[in-house]
Amino acid sequence: MSNEKIAVGLDIGTTKIVAMIGKRNMYGKLEILGVGKSKSLGVARGVVNNITQTIQSIQQAVAEAESVSGYKIKDVVVGIAGQHIRSLQHSDYISRPNPEEVIGDQDIEQLIAQVHKLAMLPGEEIIHVLPQDFKIDGEANIKEPVGMSGGRVESNFHVVVGQAASIRNVGRCIQSSGIQLSGLTLEPLASADAVLSQEEKEAGVALIDIGGGTTDLAIFKDGIIRHTAVIPFGGNVITEDIKEGCSIIEKQAELLKVKFGSAWPGENKDNEIVSIPGLRNREPKEISLKNLSKIINARVVEIIEQVFAEIKAYGHESPRKKLIAGIVLTGGGAQLKHIKQLVEYITGMDTRIGYPNEHLAGDSDEEISSPLYATAVGLVMNSIRNQTQSAVKFAPEVVSTPKPEPIVEAEPVAAAPAEAVAIEETPMEPKSANSTEGKMKKSFFDRYVEKIKDFLENAE
């Protein structure tokens, strides 16, 4: 049991922050040990705008996950999103001194490291460098160059770029919450891990993750990520429109959207009305469900049309780029009634709702299988790939120290206190081992922070 790798993902969203602790079970499925959720107070459209509030929200989510699971969180893989994210295509190559020598991992690493040196706009940093396909000595469409021979190795890359200041703020919030950062992942890539099958990625699929502040797009073809985009609108603008259109408070608007909202306006009859309690002894307000769905429909159409413009920009209509598996919707916004039908109507593409339950153990809580938790599940899967022990059990330290004293009540014998001291000393040894491990983790985070600091200094 001690060899089990415990993984932790932290989804810092615009409406909620989710800390999720999990591990692989004997069947290779993801067993969720604990989930903590808190309202996200210091984040707008995926970007931290209030560090103090964000730290409090992170600590609340982490504390809840720890109390549910009985594990103390040490480090996390964090999702990066927000309107500052952009992507670009880039081609690069290396020339090898000995063409007869077999291409190894170090050659690919050298090529990727070369792309990381690309000149970016001031204040930007490269988050991901994702190889698309390779070309060796002019021979194209090679998926796996390792093991082949050649003098010139070229590759097309999908490069994901974000604002260094935004990334640094996320790092600062996590460090101030008393945990370390073990990895950064683009949120649509994490969601894709959780809800897409390998067959869909091969056939060609567009993943649309409708969050609170942003809508993220990730397009896969031939098993490779081809295009990513972040649309700066999500479920919160729908709530805002309902609030303004119906003259009600935000809390009521959110409840209306979740309980009675529909993306398809033809569904409701004119006489369907819901009554909202009035504020401070005022009369209740009556709202037509038909009008409600018209407000929702107008905003959802706008979001989907912007996403569809990105899919068109990728070139999905050409035979080689055709997305056979269509569209997969996930995120909290995917729970809106009739959104699947509306997306099919606008895009003309097959659509399904993406649930993360394919990768989850059979006895998982039904709530965790919701599209709402797709990103968090994907981040835990990413943390598992890091092979780090991201959380440790509370129990040994808490239970073993206080319990020997009440048991050893027979104090007239002189030998008893000495024995009690010996018992108390034993739990101290694992602690010292833990502290060195903590130092190693700290040095990893320090290196990460230094990297961002160096980048900012260079940018200036």
Coordinates of C-alpha atoms in Angstrom, one line a residue:
M1 CA 0.0 0.0 0.0
S2 CA 2.8 2.4 0.8
N3 CA 4.0 2.2 -2.8
E4 CA 0.7 3.6 -4.2
K5 CA 1.2 6.9 -6.0
I6 CA -1.4 9.4 -4.8
A7 CA -2.2 12.1 -7.3
V8 CA -3.7 15.5 -6.8
G9 CA -5.3 17.9 -9.4
L10 CA -6.3 21.5 -8.7
D11 CA -8.8 23.1 -11.1
I12 CA -8.8 26.9 -10.6
G13 CA -11.9 28.0 -12.4
T14 CA -13.9 31.2 -12.6
T15 CA -16.9 29.9 -10.7
K16 CA -15.4 27.1 -8.6
I17 CA -12.0 25.7 -7.4
V18 CA -11.8 21.9 -7.2
A19 CA -9.1 19.9 -5.4
M20 CA -9.3 16.2 -6.3
I21 CA -7.2 13.4 -4.8
G22 CA -7.0 10.0 -6.5
K23 CA -5.0 6.9 -7.4
R24 CA -4.9 4.2 -9.9
N25 CA -6.7 1.0 -8.7
M26 CA -5.7 -2.6 -9.6
Y27 CA -7.7 -2.4 -12.9
G28 CA -6.0 0.8 -14.1
K29 CA -9.0 2.9 -13.4
L30 CA -9.0 6.2 -11.4
E31 CA -10.2 5.8 -7.8
I32 CA -11.2 9.2 -6.3
L33 CA -10.3 9.4 -2.6
G34 CA -11.6 12.9 -1.9
V35 CA -12.9 16.0 -3.6
G36 CA -13.0 19.6 -2.2
K37 CA -14.9 22.4 -3.8
S38 CA -15.1 26.1 -3.0
K39 CA -16.6 29.2 -4.6
S40 CA -13.9 30.9 -6.7
L41 CA -13.8 34.5 -5.4
G42 CA -10.6 35.9 -6.9
V43 CA -10.7 34.7 -10.5
A44 CA -12.2 36.3 -13.5
R45 CA -12.3 34.6 -17.0
G46 CA -9.6 32.1 -15.9
V47 CA -7.2 34.8 -14.6
V48 CA -6.3 35.5 -10.9
N49 CA -7.3 39.1 -10.1
N50 CA -7.3 38.9 -6.3
I51 CA -4.5 36.8 -4.8
T52 CA -5.8 36.9 -1.2
Q53 CA -9.3 35.7 -2.1
T54 CA -7.9 33.0 -4.4
I55 CA -5.6 31.7 -1.7
Q56 CA -8.5 31.5 0.7
S57 CA -10.6 29.6 -1.9
I58 CA -7.7 27.2 -2.7
Q59 CA -7.2 26.5 1.1
Q60 CA -10.9 25.9 1.6
A61 CA -11.0 23.4 -1.3
V62 CA -7.8 21.7 -0.2
A63 CA -8.9 21.4 3.4
E64 CA -12.2 19.8 2.3
A65 CA -10.4 17.3 0.0
E66 CA -8.0 16.4 2.9
S67 CA -10.7 15.9 5.5
V68 CA -12.8 13.7 3.1
S69 CA -9.8 11.6 2.0
G70 CA -7.6 11.5 5.2
Y71 CA -4.6 12.5 3.1
K72 CA -2.4 15.6 3.5
I73 CA -1.8 17.3 0.1
K74 CA 1.9 18.1 -0.7
D75 CA 1.8 19.1 -4.3
V76 CA -0.7 19.6 -7.2
V77 CA -0.9 19.7 -11.0
V78 CA -2.8 22.9 -11.9
G79 CA -4.8 23.7 -14.9
I80 CA -4.0 26.9 -16.8
A81 CA -6.8 28.7 -18.8
G82 CA -8.0 32.2 -19.4
Q83 CA -8.3 34.7 -22.2
H84 CA -4.5 35.3 -22.2
I85 CA -3.9 31.9 -23.7
R86 CA -3.1 31.7 -27.4
S87 CA -1.6 29.1 -29.7
L88 CA 0.5 29.1 -32.8
Q89 CA 2.0 26.7 -35.3
H90 CA 5.8 26.6 -35.7
S91 CA 8.2 24.5 -37.7
D92 CA 11.8 23.8 -36.6
Y93 CA 14.7 21.5 -37.4
I94 CA 18.0 20.2 -36.1
S95 CA 21.0 19.0 -38.1
R96 CA 22.7 15.9 -36.7
P97 CA 26.5 15.5 -37.1
N98 CA 26.3 11.7 -37.7
P99 CA 23.3 10.8 -40.0
E100 CA 24.1 7.1 -39.6
E101 CA 23.5 7.2 -35.8
V102 CA 20.0 6.3 -34.6
I103 CA 17.8 9.2 -33.6
G104 CA 17.2 9.1 -29.8
D105 CA 15.1 10.9 -27.2
Q106 CA 17.8 13.4 -26.6
D107 CA 17.5 14.6 -30.3
I108 CA 13.8 15.2 -29.9
E109 CA 14.4 17.0 -26.5
Q110 CA 17.0 19.2 -28.3
L111 CA 14.5 20.1 -31.0
I112 CA 11.8 20.9 -28.4
A113 CA 14.3 22.9 -26.3
Q114 CA 15.1 24.9 -29.5
V115 CA 11.4 25.8 -29.9
H116 CA 11.3 26.9 -26.2
K117 CA 13.8 29.6 -27.2
L118 CA 11.3 31.2 -29.6
A119 CA 11.0 35.0 -29.2
M120 CA 7.6 35.8 -27.7
L121 CA 5.8 39.0 -27.2
P122 CA 6.9 40.9 -24.0
G123 CA 5.5 39.2 -20.9
E124 CA 4.5 36.0 -22.6
E125 CA 5.8 32.5 -21.8
I126 CA 5.6 29.2 -23.7
I127 CA 3.4 26.7 -21.7
H128 CA 3.4 23.7 -24.0
V129 CA 5.4 22.6 -27.1
L130 CA 3.4 19.8 -28.7
P131 CA 5.1 18.0 -31.7
Q132 CA 2.6 17.3 -34.6
D133 CA 4.5 15.2 -37.0
F134 CA 8.1 14.8 -38.1
K135 CA 10.2 14.9 -41.3
I136 CA 13.5 13.1 -41.6
D137 CA 15.8 14.0 -44.5
G138 CA 12.7 15.2 -46.4
E139 CA 10.6 12.1 -45.7
A140 CA 7.3 13.5 -44.3
N141 CA 4.4 12.3 -42.1
I142 CA 6.6 10.4 -39.6
K143 CA 4.8 10.0 -36.2
E144 CA 7.7 8.3 -34.2
P145 CA 11.2 9.3 -35.3
V146 CA 13.0 7.6 -32.4
G147 CA 14.9 4.6 -33.7
M148 CA 15.2 5.9 -37.3
S149 CA 18.4 7.4 -38.9
G150 CA 18.9 10.7 -40.6
G151 CA 20.9 13.9 -40.7
R152 CA 18.0 16.5 -40.6
V153 CA 15.1 16.1 -38.2
E154 CA 12.2 18.5 -38.7
S155 CA 8.9 18.9 -36.9
N156 CA 5.7 21.0 -37.0
F157 CA 4.8 22.1 -33.5
H158 CA 1.7 23.3 -31.8
V159 CA 2.9 26.0 -29.3
V160 CA 0.7 27.1 -26.5
V161 CA 1.6 30.6 -25.1
G162 CA 0.3 32.5 -22.0
Q163 CA 1.0 35.6 -20.0
A164 CA 3.9 35.0 -17.6
A165 CA 2.4 37.3 -15.0
S166 CA -0.8 35.3 -14.9
I167 CA 1.1 32.0 -14.6
R168 CA 3.3 33.5 -11.9
N169 CA 0.2 34.6 -9.9
V170 CA -1.2 31.1 -10.0
G171 CA 2.1 29.8 -8.7
R172 CA 2.2 32.4 -6.0
C173 CA -1.4 31.5 -4.8
I174 CA -0.5 27.8 -4.6
Q175 CA 2.8 28.4 -2.7
S176 CA 1.0 30.8 -0.3
S177 CA -1.6 28.0 0.3
G178 CA 1.1 25.8 1.7
I179 CA 1.4 23.4 -1.2
Q180 CA 3.8 23.0 -4.1
L181 CA 3.3 22.9 -7.8
S182 CA 4.3 19.7 -9.6
G183 CA 3.0 20.6 -13.1
L184 CA 1.1 23.0 -15.3
T185 CA -1.4 21.8 -17.9
L186 CA -3.6 23.6 -20.4
E187 CA -7.2 22.9 -19.1
P188 CA -8.7 21.8 -22.5
L189 CA -5.9 19.2 -22.7
A190 CA -6.8 17.9 -19.2
S191 CA -10.5 17.8 -20.1
A192 CA -9.6 15.9 -23.3
D193 CA -7.7 13.3 -21.3
A194 CA -10.8 12.8 -19.1
V195 CA -13.6 12.6 -21.7
L196 CA -12.2 11.7 -25.1
S197 CA -11.3 8.1 -26.3
Q198 CA -8.2 7.4 -28.4
E199 CA -10.5 6.4 -31.3
E200 CA -12.1 9.8 -31.3
K201 CA -8.7 11.5 -31.2
E202 CA -7.7 9.4 -34.2
A203 CA -10.9 10.0 -36.2
G204 CA -10.8 13.8 -35.5
V205 CA -12.8 15.5 -32.8
A206 CA -13.4 19.0 -31.4
L207 CA -13.7 19.2 -27.6
I208 CA -15.6 22.3 -26.3
D209 CA -15.3 22.9 -22.6
I210 CA -17.9 25.4 -21.5
G211 CA -16.7 26.8 -18.1
G212 CA -17.9 29.7 -16.0
G213 CA -15.6 32.4 -17.4
T214 CA -14.2 30.9 -20.6
T215 CA -15.0 28.3 -23.3
D216 CA -12.0 26.2 -24.3
L217 CA -11.6 24.4 -27.6
A218 CA -9.1 21.6 -28.4
I219 CA -9.1 19.9 -31.8
F220 CA -7.5 16.4 -32.3
K221 CA -6.8 14.6 -35.5
D222 CA -4.8 11.4 -36.1
G223 CA -4.3 11.2 -32.3
I224 CA -2.5 14.5 -32.2
I225 CA -3.6 17.9 -30.8
R226 CA -4.0 20.2 -33.9
H227 CA -5.6 23.4 -32.6
T228 CA -6.4 25.1 -29.3
A229 CA -8.4 28.3 -28.5
V230 CA -9.9 30.1 -25.6
I231 CA -13.1 32.1 -26.1
P232 CA -13.5 34.7 -23.3
F233 CA -17.2 33.9 -22.6
G234 CA -18.8 31.1 -20.6
G235 CA -21.7 30.2 -18.3
N236 CA -21.3 33.4 -16.2
V237 CA -22.3 35.7 -19.1
I238 CA -25.5 33.7 -19.6
T239 CA -26.3 34.2 -15.9
E240 CA -25.5 37.9 -16.2
D241 CA -27.9 38.2 -19.2
I242 CA -30.7 36.5 -17.2
K243 CA -30.0 38.8 -14.3
E244 CA -30.3 41.9 -16.5
G245 CA -33.1 40.6 -18.7
C246 CA -35.3 39.5 -15.8
S247 CA -34.3 42.2 -13.3
I248 CA -33.4 39.7 -10.6
I249 CA -30.3 39.1 -8.4
E250 CA -27.4 36.9 -9.6
K251 CA -28.1 34.0 -7.2
Q252 CA -31.7 33.7 -8.5
A253 CA -30.5 34.0 -12.1
E254 CA -28.0 31.1 -11.6
L255 CA -30.8 29.0 -10.0
L256 CA -33.2 29.8 -12.9
K257 CA -30.6 28.8 -15.5
V258 CA -29.7 25.5 -13.8
K259 CA -33.3 24.4 -12.9
F260 CA -35.4 25.8 -15.7
G261 CA -33.0 27.0 -18.4
S262 CA -33.0 25.6 -21.9
A263 CA -30.8 26.5 -24.9
W264 CA -33.8 25.8 -27.3
P265 CA -36.5 28.5 -27.1
G266 CA -39.2 26.5 -28.9
E267 CA -39.4 24.0 -26.1
N268 CA -41.4 26.1 -23.6
K269 CA -45.1 27.1 -23.9
D270 CA -46.2 30.8 -23.5
N271 CA -48.1 30.0 -20.3
E272 CA -45.2 28.3 -18.5
I273 CA -44.2 30.7 -15.7
V274 CA -41.9 30.4 -12.6
S275 CA -42.4 32.6 -9.5
I276 CA -39.3 34.2 -7.9
P277 CA -39.5 35.4 -4.3
G278 CA -39.4 39.2 -4.0
L279 CA -36.6 41.0 -2.1
R280 CA -37.2 42.2 1.4
N281 CA -41.1 41.9 1.6
R282 CA -41.6 42.8 -2.0
E283 CA -44.1 41.0 -4.3
P284 CA -42.9 37.8 -6.0
K285 CA -41.7 38.2 -9.6
E286 CA -43.2 36.0 -12.3
I287 CA -40.9 35.0 -15.2
S288 CA -41.9 33.4 -18.4
L289 CA -39.8 30.3 -19.2
K290 CA -40.1 31.1 -22.9
N291 CA -38.5 34.5 -22.4
L292 CA -35.9 32.8 -20.1
S293 CA -34.9 30.3 -22.9
K294 CA -34.8 33.1 -25.5
I295 CA -32.2 35.0 -23.3
I296 CA -30.2 31.9 -22.8
N297 CA -30.4 30.9 -26.5
A298 CA -29.1 34.3 -27.8
R299 CA -26.0 34.0 -25.6
V300 CA -25.3 30.3 -26.2
V301 CA -25.6 30.9 -30.0
E302 CA -23.0 33.6 -29.8
I303 CA -20.6 31.4 -27.9
I304 CA -21.0 28.4 -30.2
E305 CA -20.7 30.6 -33.3
Q306 CA -17.3 31.9 -32.0
V307 CA -16.1 28.4 -31.3
F308 CA -17.3 27.2 -34.7
A309 CA -15.4 30.1 -36.3
E310 CA -12.2 28.6 -34.7
I311 CA -13.1 25.1 -36.0
K312 CA -13.5 26.6 -39.5
A313 CA -10.2 28.4 -39.1
Y314 CA -8.6 25.0 -38.4
G315 CA -10.0 23.9 -41.8
H316 CA -12.3 21.0 -40.8
E317 CA -14.0 21.0 -44.2
S318 CA -10.9 19.8 -46.1
P319 CA -10.9 15.9 -46.5
R320 CA -7.6 15.5 -44.6
K321 CA -8.8 17.6 -41.7
K322 CA -12.3 16.2 -41.4
L323 CA -13.5 15.7 -37.8
I324 CA -15.3 12.4 -38.2
A325 CA -16.1 12.1 -34.5
G326 CA -17.7 15.6 -34.5
I327 CA -18.0 17.6 -31.3
V328 CA -17.8 16.6 -27.6
L329 CA -19.2 19.1 -25.1
T330 CA -18.0 19.1 -21.5
G331 CA -17.7 21.5 -18.5
G332 CA -20.5 22.9 -16.4
G333 CA -22.1 24.6 -19.4
A334 CA -22.6 21.2 -21.1
Q335 CA -25.3 20.5 -18.5
L336 CA -27.6 23.1 -19.9
K337 CA -30.8 21.5 -21.3
H338 CA -30.9 21.0 -25.1
I339 CA -27.4 22.4 -25.7
K340 CA -26.4 19.3 -27.6
Q341 CA -29.3 19.8 -30.1
L342 CA -28.5 23.5 -30.5
V343 CA -24.8 22.8 -31.2
E344 CA -25.8 20.1 -33.8
Y345 CA -28.2 22.6 -35.4
I346 CA -25.5 25.4 -35.7
T347 CA -22.5 23.3 -36.7
G348 CA -24.2 20.4 -38.6
M349 CA -21.7 18.1 -36.7
D350 CA -22.4 15.0 -34.6
T351 CA -22.4 16.0 -30.9
R352 CA -22.3 14.2 -27.6
I353 CA -21.9 15.3 -23.9
G354 CA -18.5 14.2 -22.5
Y355 CA -18.5 12.5 -19.1
P356 CA -15.3 11.6 -17.3
N357 CA -16.8 8.3 -16.1
E358 CA -14.9 6.1 -18.7
H359 CA -11.7 6.5 -16.7
L360 CA -13.3 6.4 -13.2
A361 CA -13.6 3.3 -11.0
G362 CA -17.0 1.7 -11.1
D363 CA -18.0 2.7 -7.5
S364 CA -17.2 6.4 -8.0
D365 CA -19.7 9.0 -6.8
E366 CA -22.2 10.0 -9.4
E367 CA -21.5 13.7 -8.9
I368 CA -17.8 13.2 -9.9
S369 CA -19.0 11.6 -13.2
S370 CA -20.5 15.0 -14.1
P371 CA -19.0 17.1 -17.0
L372 CA -18.5 19.7 -14.3
Y373 CA -15.5 17.7 -13.0
A374 CA -14.0 16.7 -16.3
T375 CA -11.0 19.1 -16.0
A376 CA -10.3 18.1 -12.4
V377 CA -10.3 14.3 -13.3
G378 CA -8.0 15.1 -16.3
L379 CA -5.6 16.9 -13.9
V380 CA -5.5 14.0 -11.5
M381 CA -4.7 11.7 -14.5
N382 CA -1.9 14.1 -15.5
S383 CA -0.6 14.0 -11.9
I384 CA -0.5 10.2 -12.0
R385 CA 1.8 10.4 -15.1
N386 CA 4.2 12.6 -13.1
Q387 CA 4.8 9.6 -10.8
T388 CA 5.0 11.8 -7.7
Q389 CA 3.6 11.0 -4.2
S390 CA 1.4 14.1 -4.1
A391 CA -0.3 13.3 -0.8
V392 CA 0.5 11.4 2.4
K393 CA -1.8 9.8 5.0
F394 CA -2.6 11.9 8.1
A395 CA -3.3 8.9 10.4
P396 CA 0.1 7.6 11.6
E397 CA 1.2 11.0 13.1
V398 CA -2.1 11.9 14.6
V399 CA -3.0 8.6 16.2
S400 CA 0.3 7.2 17.4
T401 CA 1.6 10.1 19.6
P402 CA -1.3 10.7 22.0
K403 CA -2.5 7.2 22.5
P404 CA 0.4 5.5 24.4
E405 CA 0.0 7.9 27.3
P406 CA -3.6 7.1 28.4
I407 CA -2.8 3.3 28.1
V408 CA 0.3 3.5 30.4
E409 CA -1.6 4.4 33.6
A410 CA 0.4 2.3 36.0
E411 CA 2.9 5.0 37.1
P412 CA 4.1 3.7 40.5
V413 CA 6.7 1.6 38.6
A414 CA 9.8 3.7 37.8
A415 CA 10.4 2.0 34.4
A416 CA 7.0 3.0 33.0
P417 CA 7.8 6.7 32.1
A418 CA 11.1 5.7 30.4
E419 CA 9.1 3.2 28.2
A420 CA 6.6 5.9 27.4
V421 CA 9.4 8.2 26.2
A422 CA 10.8 5.5 24.0
I423 CA 7.4 5.0 22.4
E424 CA 7.1 8.8 21.8
E425 CA 10.4 9.0 20.1
T426 CA 9.7 6.4 17.4
P427 CA 7.3 8.4 15.3
M428 CA 9.9 11.2 14.9
E429 CA 12.0 9.2 12.4
P430 CA 9.5 9.2 9.5
K431 CA 9.1 12.9 10.1
S432 CA 12.7 13.7 9.4
A433 CA 12.6 11.5 6.2
N434 CA 9.5 13.5 5.2
S435 CA 11.2 16.8 5.7
T436 CA 14.0 16.0 3.3
E437 CA 11.4 15.0 0.7
G438 CA 9.7 18.3 1.4
K439 CA 13.0 20.1 0.8
M440 CA 13.3 18.3 -2.6
K441 CA 9.8 19.4 -3.5
K442 CA 10.6 23.0 -2.4
S443 CA 13.7 23.1 -4.5
F444 CA 11.6 22.0 -7.5
F445 CA 9.1 24.8 -6.9
D446 CA 11.9 27.3 -6.3
R447 CA 13.4 26.3 -9.7
Y448 CA 10.0 26.8 -11.3
V449 CA 9.6 30.3 -9.7
E450 CA 13.2 31.2 -10.7
K451 CA 12.5 30.2 -14.3
I452 CA 9.5 32.6 -14.5
K453 CA 11.5 35.4 -12.8
D454 CA 14.4 34.9 -15.2
F455 CA 11.9 35.0 -18.1
L456 CA 10.4 38.3 -16.8
E457 CA 13.8 39.9 -16.4
N458 CA 14.7 38.9 -19.9
A459 CA 11.4 40.2 -21.2
E460 CA 12.0 43.6 -19.6

